[in-house]
Short mmCIF file of C-alpha atoms and ligand atoms in Angstrom, two decimals:
data_model
loop_
_atom_site.label_atom_id
_atom_site.label_comp_id
_atom_site.label_asym_id
_atom_site.label_seq_id
_atom_site.Cartn_x
_atom_site.Cartn_y
_atom_site.Cartn_z
CA MET A 1 21.04 5.72 12.70
CA ALA A 2 18.66 8.01 14.50
CA ASP A 3 18.14 7.77 18.32
CA ARG A 4 15.96 4.74 19.12
CA ILE A 5 12.76 5.83 20.80
CA SER A 6 11.79 4.42 24.81
CA THR A 7 8.20 5.34 24.49
CA LEU A 8 5.66 4.71 21.76
CA VAL A 9 2.11 6.39 22.04
CA MET A 10 -0.61 4.45 20.27
CA PHE A 11 -3.67 6.43 19.44
CA GLY A 12 -6.50 4.08 18.57
CA ALA A 13 -5.43 1.07 20.69
CA THR A 14 -8.60 -0.46 21.10
CA GLY A 15 -9.41 -0.22 17.37
CA ASP A 16 -9.10 -2.80 14.42
CA LEU A 17 -5.65 -1.91 13.08
CA ALA A 18 -4.11 -1.86 16.68
CA ARG A 19 -5.75 -5.51 17.19
CA ARG A 20 -5.15 -7.10 13.68
CA MET A 21 -1.75 -5.51 12.61
CA LEU A 22 -0.12 -3.15 15.31
CA LEU A 23 -0.15 -5.10 18.77
CA PRO A 24 0.85 -8.36 16.74
CA SER A 25 3.53 -6.44 14.60
CA LEU A 26 5.17 -5.22 17.76
CA TYR A 27 5.16 -8.67 19.14
CA GLY A 28 6.74 -9.82 16.33
CA LEU A 29 9.67 -7.42 16.86
CA ASP A 30 9.78 -8.28 20.43
CA SER A 31 10.08 -11.77 19.92
CA ASP A 32 13.10 -11.03 17.85
CA GLY A 33 14.95 -8.93 19.97
CA LEU A 34 14.47 -6.17 17.99
CA LEU A 35 12.49 -3.36 20.36
CA PRO A 36 14.79 -1.46 22.83
CA ASP A 37 14.79 -3.22 26.05
CA ASN A 38 13.26 -0.03 27.77
CA LEU A 39 10.58 0.44 25.19
CA ARG A 40 7.06 1.19 26.82
CA ILE A 41 3.86 1.15 24.75
CA ILE A 42 1.15 3.57 25.88
CA GLY A 43 -2.21 3.01 24.24
CA THR A 44 -5.15 5.51 24.17
CA ALA A 45 -8.56 5.30 23.18
CA ARG A 46 -11.78 6.46 24.59
CA THR A 47 -12.96 3.54 26.34
CA ALA A 48 -12.35 3.62 29.93
CA LEU A 49 -9.55 0.86 30.71
CA ASP A 50 -6.99 0.35 33.06
CA ASP A 51 -3.50 -1.15 32.44
CA ALA A 52 -4.45 -4.61 33.24
CA GLU A 53 -7.77 -4.47 30.92
CA PHE A 54 -5.45 -3.44 28.25
CA ARG A 55 -3.16 -5.95 28.72
CA LYS A 56 -6.29 -8.68 28.54
CA ARG A 57 -7.12 -7.43 25.35
CA ALA A 58 -4.11 -7.06 23.92
CA ASP A 59 -3.32 -10.76 24.63
CA ALA A 60 -6.47 -11.86 23.07
CA ALA A 61 -5.46 -9.98 20.04
CA LEU A 62 -2.31 -11.64 19.73
CA GLN A 63 -3.63 -15.11 20.21
CA GLU A 64 -6.24 -14.37 17.68
CA HIS A 65 -4.12 -12.64 15.07
CA LEU A 66 -0.63 -13.84 15.32
CA PRO A 67 0.31 -16.76 12.86
CA GLU A 68 -0.35 -20.57 13.91
CA GLY A 69 2.02 -21.76 16.42
CA PHE A 70 3.94 -17.87 16.79
CA TYR A 71 2.51 -17.21 20.11
CA SER A 72 4.57 -17.99 23.22
CA ALA A 73 3.29 -17.17 26.79
CA GLY A 74 6.92 -16.26 27.93
CA ILE A 75 7.35 -13.70 25.07
CA ALA A 76 3.80 -12.44 25.39
CA GLN A 77 4.25 -11.99 29.19
CA ARG A 78 7.44 -9.59 28.57
CA PHE A 79 5.59 -7.98 25.60
CA LEU A 80 2.41 -7.20 27.86
CA GLY A 81 4.77 -6.01 30.77
CA ARG A 82 5.49 -2.91 28.31
CA LEU A 83 1.85 -2.10 27.72
CA HIS A 84 0.39 0.76 29.60
CA TYR A 85 -3.14 2.68 28.92
CA VAL A 86 -4.76 5.91 29.29
CA PRO A 87 -8.20 6.61 28.49
CA LEU A 88 -8.50 9.71 26.12
CA ASP A 89 -11.65 11.64 24.69
CA ILE A 90 -10.00 14.32 22.87
CA THR A 91 -12.64 16.82 23.91
CA GLU A 92 -11.08 16.70 27.10
CA PRO A 93 -7.96 18.79 27.75
CA GLN A 94 -7.51 17.33 31.10
CA HIS A 95 -7.05 13.48 29.32
CA PHE A 96 -4.36 14.84 27.24
CA SER A 97 -2.62 16.06 30.74
CA ASP A 98 -3.00 12.64 31.98
CA LEU A 99 -1.28 11.16 28.65
CA ALA A 100 1.41 13.92 29.38
CA GLN A 101 1.89 12.65 32.96
CA ALA A 102 2.21 9.05 31.87
CA ILE A 103 4.68 10.16 29.16
CA GLY A 104 6.93 12.07 31.31
CA ASP A 105 9.43 13.78 29.14
CA ALA A 106 7.90 14.38 25.96
CA CYS A 107 11.02 15.38 24.45
CA HIS A 108 13.06 12.45 24.60
CA GLY A 109 12.59 9.19 22.87
CA VAL A 110 8.87 9.48 21.90
CA ALA A 111 6.89 8.32 19.12
CA ILE A 112 3.56 9.20 18.60
CA PHE A 113 1.38 6.82 16.21
CA LEU A 114 -2.15 8.76 14.87
CA SER A 115 -4.53 6.70 12.94
CA THR A 116 -7.81 8.73 13.18
CA ALA A 117 -10.85 10.11 10.92
CA PRO A 118 -9.52 12.82 8.86
CA SER A 119 -11.43 15.23 11.01
CA LEU A 120 -9.73 14.39 14.20
CA PHE A 121 -6.48 14.93 13.20
CA LYS A 122 -6.11 18.70 14.18
CA PRO A 123 -8.06 18.40 17.39
CA THR A 124 -5.73 15.76 18.54
CA ILE A 125 -2.41 17.60 17.58
CA ASP A 126 -3.98 20.66 19.14
CA GLY A 127 -4.68 18.51 22.32
CA LEU A 128 -1.24 17.26 22.25
CA ALA A 129 0.27 20.78 22.11
CA GLY A 130 -2.13 22.10 24.90
CA ALA A 131 -0.59 19.46 27.42
CA GLY A 132 2.80 20.11 26.22
CA LEU A 133 3.40 17.26 23.95
CA ALA A 134 4.23 18.39 20.92
CA CYS A 135 7.90 18.41 21.21
CA PRO A 136 9.83 18.81 17.81
CA THR A 137 11.87 16.10 18.78
CA VAL A 138 8.81 13.83 18.80
CA ARG A 139 8.21 11.25 15.67
CA MET A 140 4.53 11.75 14.33
CA ALA A 141 3.45 8.84 12.42
CA LEU A 142 0.42 9.15 10.86
CA GLU A 143 -1.99 6.54 9.47
CA LYS A 144 -4.03 7.24 6.39
CA PRO A 145 -6.87 8.38 5.72
CA LEU A 146 -4.77 11.62 5.65
CA GLY A 147 -7.63 13.49 4.24
CA THR A 148 -10.35 13.14 1.72
CA ASP A 149 -8.81 15.40 -0.81
CA LEU A 150 -6.00 17.88 -1.81
CA GLU A 151 -7.21 20.43 0.41
CA SER A 152 -8.26 18.48 3.61
CA SER A 153 -4.54 16.68 3.49
CA ARG A 154 -3.24 19.99 3.30
CA GLU A 155 -5.03 20.99 6.34
CA ILE A 156 -3.88 17.86 8.16
CA ASN A 157 -0.36 18.56 7.05
CA ASP A 158 -0.52 22.23 8.00
CA ALA A 159 -1.85 21.16 11.52
CA VAL A 160 0.92 18.64 11.95
CA HIS A 161 3.64 20.66 10.62
CA ALA A 162 2.52 23.67 13.37
CA HIS A 163 4.40 21.52 15.88
CA PHE A 164 6.14 18.69 13.89
CA PRO A 165 8.91 19.06 11.44
CA GLU A 166 8.47 17.11 8.15
CA GLU A 167 11.89 15.36 8.88
CA ARG A 168 10.27 13.85 11.90
CA THR A 169 6.73 13.10 10.39
CA PHE A 170 6.51 9.59 9.27
CA ARG A 171 3.20 8.92 6.87
CA ILE A 172 2.48 5.65 6.60
CA ASP A 173 1.58 3.44 3.33
CA HIS A 174 1.43 0.15 4.70
CA TYR A 175 2.47 -1.05 1.28
CA LEU A 176 5.77 0.11 1.48
CA GLY A 177 6.27 -2.07 4.26
CA LYS A 178 5.47 -5.08 2.25
CA GLU A 179 8.66 -7.02 1.56
CA THR A 180 7.93 -7.44 -2.08
CA VAL A 181 7.31 -3.86 -2.61
CA GLN A 182 11.01 -3.22 -1.14
CA ASN A 183 12.25 -6.12 -3.08
CA LEU A 184 11.05 -4.55 -6.39
CA ILE A 185 13.42 -1.91 -5.48
CA ALA A 186 16.39 -4.39 -4.98
CA LEU A 187 14.87 -6.00 -8.28
CA ARG A 188 15.36 -2.98 -10.04
CA PHE A 189 18.23 -1.30 -8.86
CA ALA A 190 20.76 -4.23 -7.61
CA ASN A 191 20.48 -5.95 -10.98
CA LEU A 192 22.08 -4.76 -14.17
CA MET A 193 19.71 -6.44 -16.62
CA PHE A 194 16.59 -4.77 -16.15
CA GLU A 195 17.43 -1.12 -16.24
CA PRO A 196 18.76 -0.91 -19.83
CA LEU A 197 15.47 -2.30 -20.98
CA TRP A 198 13.52 -0.30 -18.56
CA ASN A 199 11.93 2.66 -20.64
CA SER A 200 9.58 2.86 -23.48
CA ALA A 201 11.63 1.51 -26.24
CA HIS A 202 11.53 -1.95 -24.56
CA ILE A 203 8.57 -1.86 -22.19
CA ASP A 204 5.11 -1.87 -24.16
CA HIS A 205 2.87 -1.56 -20.99
CA VAL A 206 2.54 -1.83 -17.33
CA GLN A 207 -0.39 -3.34 -15.42
CA ILE A 208 -0.87 -3.10 -11.84
CA THR A 209 -3.56 -5.38 -10.37
CA VAL A 210 -4.86 -5.12 -6.52
CA ALA A 211 -7.98 -7.55 -6.66
CA GLU A 212 -9.44 -8.42 -3.20
CA THR A 213 -12.33 -10.99 -2.42
CA VAL A 214 -13.52 -9.25 0.70
CA GLY A 215 -16.19 -6.80 0.88
CA LEU A 216 -16.51 -4.11 3.55
CA GLU A 217 -15.62 -6.01 6.53
CA GLY A 218 -17.60 -3.85 8.70
CA ARG A 219 -15.79 -0.74 7.58
CA GLY A 220 -18.76 0.79 5.60
CA ASP A 221 -19.14 3.98 7.74
CA TYR A 222 -15.84 4.86 6.31
CA TYR A 223 -15.41 3.26 2.76
CA ASP A 224 -18.70 4.58 1.93
CA GLY A 225 -17.12 7.90 2.09
CA SER A 226 -14.03 6.96 0.49
CA GLY A 227 -14.34 4.64 -2.24
CA ALA A 228 -11.64 2.31 -4.10
CA LEU A 229 -10.27 5.34 -5.77
CA ARG A 230 -9.36 7.25 -2.91
CA ASP A 231 -9.00 4.02 -0.60
CA MET A 232 -6.30 2.04 -2.70
CA VAL A 233 -5.43 4.01 -5.89
CA GLN A 234 -4.65 7.43 -4.03
CA ASN A 235 -2.03 5.48 -1.69
CA HIS A 236 -0.79 2.09 -2.29
CA MET A 237 -1.43 1.89 -6.04
CA LEU A 238 0.34 5.27 -6.78
CA GLN A 239 2.90 4.30 -4.76
CA LEU A 240 3.51 0.99 -6.49
CA VAL A 241 3.83 2.96 -10.04
CA ALA A 242 6.30 5.54 -8.32
CA LEU A 243 8.39 2.29 -7.55
CA VAL A 244 8.35 1.15 -10.93
CA ALA A 245 8.50 4.40 -12.75
CA MET A 246 10.98 6.44 -10.74
CA GLU A 247 14.52 6.91 -12.01
CA PRO A 248 17.42 5.58 -10.16
CA PRO A 249 17.81 7.24 -6.87
CA SER A 250 21.69 7.99 -5.78
CA ASP A 251 21.28 6.37 -2.83
CA PHE A 252 18.59 4.28 -1.18
CA ASN A 253 17.91 6.93 1.73
CA ALA A 254 14.89 8.85 2.67
CA THR A 255 15.66 11.96 0.44
CA ALA A 256 16.94 10.45 -2.66
CA VAL A 257 14.57 7.37 -2.57
CA ARG A 258 11.40 10.12 -2.21
CA ASP A 259 12.99 12.73 -4.66
CA GLU A 260 12.77 10.11 -7.50
CA LYS A 261 9.15 9.13 -6.66
CA VAL A 262 7.79 12.48 -6.29
CA LYS A 263 8.89 13.20 -9.83
CA VAL A 264 6.74 10.48 -11.40
CA LEU A 265 3.81 11.56 -9.41
CA ARG A 266 3.74 14.94 -10.53
CA ALA A 267 4.55 13.47 -14.13
CA LEU A 268 1.20 11.77 -13.90
CA ARG A 269 -0.95 13.06 -16.80
CA PRO A 270 -4.02 14.72 -15.71
CA ILE A 271 -7.11 12.63 -16.49
CA THR A 272 -9.93 15.46 -17.52
CA ALA A 273 -13.63 15.45 -18.24
CA ALA A 274 -12.17 15.32 -22.16
CA ASP A 275 -10.60 11.79 -21.42
CA VAL A 276 -12.05 10.74 -18.65
CA GLU A 277 -14.70 8.29 -20.04
CA ALA A 278 -11.91 6.71 -22.42
CA THR A 279 -9.46 6.23 -19.17
CA THR A 280 -11.51 5.07 -16.41
CA VAL A 281 -14.05 2.69 -15.80
CA THR A 282 -15.88 2.53 -11.99
CA GLY A 283 -18.02 -0.25 -10.48
CA GLN A 284 -19.70 -1.07 -7.65
CA TYR A 285 -20.32 -4.91 -7.02
CA ALA A 286 -23.73 -6.49 -6.71
CA ARG A 287 -24.97 -9.59 -5.61
CA GLY A 288 -22.92 -12.65 -6.66
CA ALA A 289 -20.73 -15.48 -5.41
CA ILE A 290 -17.26 -15.96 -4.47
CA ASP A 291 -15.58 -19.51 -4.34
CA GLY A 292 -19.15 -20.79 -4.77
CA GLU A 293 -20.44 -18.85 -1.73
CA PRO A 294 -23.60 -16.39 -2.61
CA VAL A 295 -22.54 -12.83 -0.86
CA PRO A 296 -24.70 -9.82 -0.72
CA GLY A 297 -24.36 -6.96 -3.27
CA TYR A 298 -22.79 -3.56 -1.88
CA ASP A 299 -25.89 -1.60 -1.37
CA ASP A 300 -27.36 -4.69 0.84
CA GLU A 301 -24.10 -4.92 2.66
CA ILE A 302 -24.36 -0.75 3.53
CA GLY A 303 -28.08 -1.08 3.88
CA ARG A 304 -28.89 1.56 1.42
CA ASP A 305 -28.39 2.81 -1.94
CA SER A 306 -24.88 4.19 -2.67
CA ALA A 307 -22.84 5.56 -5.60
CA THR A 308 -19.57 4.68 -3.87
CA GLU A 309 -16.92 2.92 -6.23
CA THR A 310 -15.87 -0.85 -5.00
CA PHE A 311 -13.89 -1.10 -8.27
CA VAL A 312 -11.71 1.44 -10.39
CA ALA A 313 -9.51 0.67 -13.63
CA ILE A 314 -7.29 3.62 -15.03
CA LYS A 315 -5.44 4.09 -17.89
CA ALA A 316 -2.52 6.31 -16.60
CA HIS A 317 0.11 8.16 -18.56
CA ILE A 318 3.43 9.15 -17.02
CA ASP A 319 4.54 12.15 -19.21
CA ASN A 320 8.42 12.10 -19.18
CA TRP A 321 11.27 11.00 -21.91
CA ARG A 322 11.23 7.32 -20.07
CA TRP A 323 7.70 6.60 -20.28
CA LYS A 324 6.27 8.22 -23.13
CA GLY A 325 3.78 6.41 -24.77
CA VAL A 326 3.63 3.70 -22.37
CA PRO A 327 0.17 3.10 -20.74
CA PHE A 328 0.02 1.89 -17.08
CA TYR A 329 -3.23 0.14 -16.49
CA LEU A 330 -4.22 0.02 -12.93
CA ARG A 331 -7.05 -1.61 -11.22
CA THR A 332 -8.59 -2.65 -8.17
CA GLY A 333 -11.74 -3.76 -6.72
CA LYS A 334 -13.19 -5.80 -3.76
CA ARG A 335 -15.40 -8.88 -4.23
CA MET A 336 -13.49 -9.75 -7.26
CA PRO A 337 -12.98 -13.81 -8.16
CA MET A 338 -9.57 -14.07 -6.26
CA ARG A 339 -7.39 -12.21 -4.01
CA ASP A 340 -4.33 -10.93 -6.22
CA THR A 341 -2.13 -8.40 -6.28
CA GLU A 342 0.68 -8.10 -8.77
CA ILE A 343 2.64 -5.67 -11.17
CA PHE A 344 2.70 -7.14 -14.72
CA ILE A 345 5.42 -5.55 -17.00
CA GLN A 346 5.13 -6.71 -20.56
CA PHE A 347 8.13 -5.91 -22.46
CA LYS A 348 8.03 -5.46 -26.53
CA ASP A 349 8.30 -8.33 -29.12
CA VAL A 350 11.83 -8.87 -30.70
CA PRO A 351 12.30 -6.44 -33.40
CA TYR A 352 12.38 -9.06 -36.18
CA SER A 353 11.77 -13.11 -35.80
CA ILE A 354 13.87 -15.38 -37.41
CA PHE A 355 11.46 -17.98 -36.54
CA ALA A 356 8.75 -16.90 -38.51
CA SER A 357 10.14 -18.66 -41.94
CA ARG A 358 9.86 -22.07 -39.54
CA GLY A 359 6.02 -21.38 -38.49
CA ALA A 360 7.06 -20.37 -35.09
CA THR A 361 6.05 -17.35 -33.31
CA THR A 362 7.57 -15.18 -30.66
CA ARG A 363 5.56 -13.71 -27.82
CA PRO A 364 6.87 -10.82 -25.77
CA ASN A 365 8.56 -11.29 -22.52
CA LYS A 366 6.93 -10.47 -19.28
CA LEU A 367 7.94 -9.85 -15.83
CA ILE A 368 5.41 -10.60 -13.24
CA ILE A 369 6.10 -9.47 -9.72
CA GLY A 370 3.72 -10.99 -7.45
CA LEU A 371 2.65 -9.17 -4.02
CA GLN A 372 -0.19 -11.26 -2.70
CA PRO A 373 -1.22 -13.85 -1.56
CA GLU A 374 2.42 -15.30 -2.45
CA GLU A 375 5.34 -13.21 -2.93
CA SER A 376 7.14 -13.90 -6.31
CA ILE A 377 9.22 -12.89 -9.16
CA GLU A 378 8.51 -14.32 -12.50
CA LEU A 379 10.11 -13.90 -15.76
CA ARG A 380 8.41 -15.31 -19.23
CA LEU A 381 10.76 -16.36 -21.80
CA MET A 382 10.52 -17.98 -24.94
CA GLY A 383 12.13 -21.26 -25.22
CA LYS A 384 12.26 -24.30 -27.74
CA THR A 385 9.97 -27.04 -27.50
CA PRO A 386 12.17 -29.97 -27.44
CA GLY A 387 12.07 -32.02 -30.44
CA LEU A 388 13.47 -32.66 -33.96
CA ASP A 389 11.49 -30.04 -35.37
CA ARG A 390 10.58 -31.55 -38.69
CA GLN A 391 7.27 -29.93 -39.00
CA GLY A 392 9.13 -26.55 -37.84
CA VAL A 393 10.77 -24.86 -34.86
CA ARG A 394 8.29 -24.68 -31.86
CA LEU A 395 8.38 -22.12 -29.45
CA ARG A 396 6.94 -21.88 -26.26
CA GLU A 397 6.64 -19.18 -23.35
CA ILE A 398 8.38 -20.89 -20.29
CA PRO A 399 8.66 -19.22 -16.81
CA LEU A 400 11.59 -18.26 -14.81
CA ASP A 401 9.92 -18.76 -11.43
CA ILE A 402 10.99 -17.74 -8.01
CA GLY A 403 8.87 -18.13 -5.18
CA LEU A 404 9.97 -15.78 -2.44
CA ALA A 405 8.80 -18.44 0.08
CA ASN A 406 11.22 -20.76 -0.85
CA ALA A 407 14.24 -18.96 -1.85
CA PHE A 408 14.05 -17.50 1.27
CA SER A 409 12.37 -20.12 3.34
CA GLU A 410 14.75 -19.45 6.47
CA HIS A 411 12.71 -15.99 6.94
CA ARG A 412 9.40 -15.60 8.46
CA ARG A 413 7.22 -13.64 6.40
CA ARG A 414 6.56 -10.25 8.21
CA ILE A 415 3.72 -8.25 8.73
CA ALA A 416 4.42 -5.22 6.77
CA TYR A 417 3.67 -2.83 9.81
CA GLU A 418 6.65 -4.71 11.77
CA ARG A 419 9.17 -3.06 8.99
CA LEU A 420 7.30 0.07 9.31
CA LEU A 421 7.20 0.32 13.17
CA LEU A 422 10.63 -1.03 13.83
CA ASP A 423 11.61 2.44 11.17
CA LEU A 424 9.71 4.46 13.17
CA ILE A 425 11.22 3.42 16.40
CA GLU A 426 14.89 3.54 14.97
CA GLY A 427 14.18 6.87 12.84
CA ASP A 428 14.34 6.17 9.35
CA PRO A 429 11.74 7.80 7.24
CA THR A 430 12.64 6.06 3.78
CA LEU A 431 9.76 3.67 3.45
CA PHE A 432 7.32 6.62 4.50
CA VAL A 433 5.62 9.05 2.38
CA ARG A 434 6.66 12.65 2.11
CA ARG A 435 4.16 15.70 2.27
CA ASP A 436 5.02 16.44 -1.37
CA GLU A 437 4.27 12.85 -2.39
CA VAL A 438 1.07 12.73 -0.63
CA GLU A 439 -0.28 16.15 -2.26
CA ALA A 440 0.99 14.77 -5.56
CA GLN A 441 -1.15 11.93 -5.21
CA TRP A 442 -4.22 13.74 -4.19
CA ALA A 443 -3.82 16.39 -6.77
CA TRP A 444 -4.06 13.71 -9.37
CA ILE A 445 -6.82 12.03 -7.79
CA ASP A 446 -8.82 15.12 -7.36
CA GLY A 447 -8.63 15.56 -11.04
CA ILE A 448 -10.39 12.15 -11.76
CA ARG A 449 -13.14 12.78 -9.14
CA ALA A 450 -13.78 16.28 -10.73
CA ALA A 451 -13.88 14.52 -14.14
CA TRP A 452 -16.59 11.85 -13.10
CA ALA A 453 -18.73 14.78 -11.49
CA GLU A 454 -18.40 16.94 -14.48
CA LYS A 455 -19.30 13.95 -16.72
CA GLY A 456 -21.91 12.53 -14.30
CA ILE A 457 -20.21 9.29 -14.12
CA GLY A 458 -21.07 6.77 -11.29
CA PRO A 459 -20.09 2.95 -10.68
CA ARG A 460 -21.23 0.55 -13.22
CA PRO A 461 -22.69 -2.96 -11.51
CA TYR A 462 -20.49 -6.22 -11.62
CA ALA A 463 -21.52 -9.27 -9.96
CA ALA A 464 -19.49 -10.07 -6.99
CA GLY A 465 -16.81 -12.58 -7.87
CA THR A 466 -15.94 -11.20 -11.32
CA TRP A 467 -13.46 -8.89 -12.63
CA GLY A 468 -15.55 -5.65 -12.40
CA PRO A 469 -17.81 -4.45 -15.17
CA SER A 470 -17.05 -5.47 -18.61
CA ALA A 471 -16.19 -1.95 -19.57
CA ALA A 472 -12.73 -2.80 -17.61
CA ILE A 473 -11.99 -5.11 -20.28
CA ALA A 474 -12.72 -2.92 -23.21
CA LEU A 475 -10.60 -0.41 -21.45
CA THR A 476 -7.38 -2.36 -22.24
CA GLU A 477 -9.36 -4.32 -25.26
CA ARG A 478 -9.20 -1.25 -27.21
CA ASP A 479 -5.38 -1.08 -27.20
CA GLY A 480 -4.98 -5.00 -28.13
CA ILE A 481 -4.41 -5.73 -24.31
CA SER A 482 -5.87 -8.34 -22.41
CA TRP A 483 -5.48 -7.95 -18.29
CA HIS A 484 -3.37 -10.53 -17.06
CA GLU A 485 -5.46 -13.03 -15.04
C1 LIG B 501 -6.07 -0.57 3.09
C2 LIG B 501 -7.74 -0.33 2.71
O1 LIG B 501 -5.39 0.43 3.19
O2 LIG B 501 -5.54 -1.64 2.37
C3 LIG B 501 -8.59 -1.50 2.48
O3 LIG B 501 -8.28 0.77 3.33
C4 LIG B 501 -7.81 -2.70 1.98
O4 LIG B 501 -9.99 -1.33 2.16
C5 LIG B 501 -6.47 -2.81 2.33
O5 LIG B 501 -8.56 -3.72 2.30
C6 LIG B 501 -5.48 -3.95 1.68
O6 LIG B 501 -4.38 -3.97 2.21
P1 LIG B 501 -3.71 -5.72 1.64
O7 LIG B 501 -2.04 -5.44 2.72
O8 LIG B 501 -4.51 -6.54 2.57
O9 LIG B 501 -3.46 -5.54 0.37
#
């Protein structure tokens, strides 16, 4: 294991991500005794605060965002004692010097967590370098959005690499910190029974759905410049595609796993103006209702007419031997009828049914990996309905269903950032995204956006609380396939 760090510097320490995810995750690690004893956490942001005020805010964030019953005054006191604060305006070199002074020795045991708008990455890194904080031993964690297209992502990566080597750059995709996402790797490579079937000879198609009921959640400024394709598909969904489709890595280590993922990302068939209408659908939610409650449309929420998509469905292909002819249907949207994130693998039907003469039909097996709201793995098998079968054999689909909450009831469900922050602290980059992966992801996404622009394709309205525009249904139905709901 690499050295554990003793100073974690958190940019954006007063922001939403820090309050809702990072501080509660660090608290969770502390409560399990997983933080190094001497770890200091230095928060920075523009707001002028001192240590005491920052600790007070952090305490309020913990009380608000930790799962019920998990907050303990004793642990909070220990945890808050680790926190320090340095106000920092990135246009002020003196503020970086103040930060340098608070850190002390930048070359030993330091990790920096940057979550900032794409345009601020370079000035922030330059500021760090100017204050002597760009020691090549520093671990640099980068939170999305890492650019808005391939070009801007390269600029950010170049700015980072001017001072920090790739092996110390930890690009975060919080989906990789989710337990079920890692379980997908275990399911595929710790069991014998799936791998021989995991290819175009036996899999008919794959569906990946990331449906959210939430709308903008006060993030309109960011989201309106991004849209569902760049906010969700470019990162989280393509990472899921890569993990489902990759070849078995030779080892569960950072190089082997990421080498296999990037091959998949590079094999994604480019979507061009010639086929973009047949392979993608975009939508934007209009007024509707979720759980019986009326909700406003996107334009009303954002206060102007916008052409940003809040829904996207894509029929993707991976051009290699294993996946020849297997469509990967991806869809994600805000203001869907339910929160549901799942990977759905549909196998092919049996080659010949011996039951046809007895009036029974078989249905192809399905593997459903649920990520949210509950973590589950379900295998749908055909079974015989009990009975004497004098009118013929009756077959029925029966689920082999493992709710992970029950199977591992002795384990607390962790926030994805707990895993990632611990790996950052301990220096294991396996669950972080390498530069070549991010760039392959952007290259594919840029192609889709260029094709939309060339064809003048804008989002079609869908009522909030529905599964997107009807064209998204047609996208799969044309192939004789229904979305799994
Ligand atoms: C973020 C997106 O990366 O992921 C958000 O910016 C989205 O728009 C969120 O809501 C979804 O994450 P999760 O873990 O709730 O599925």
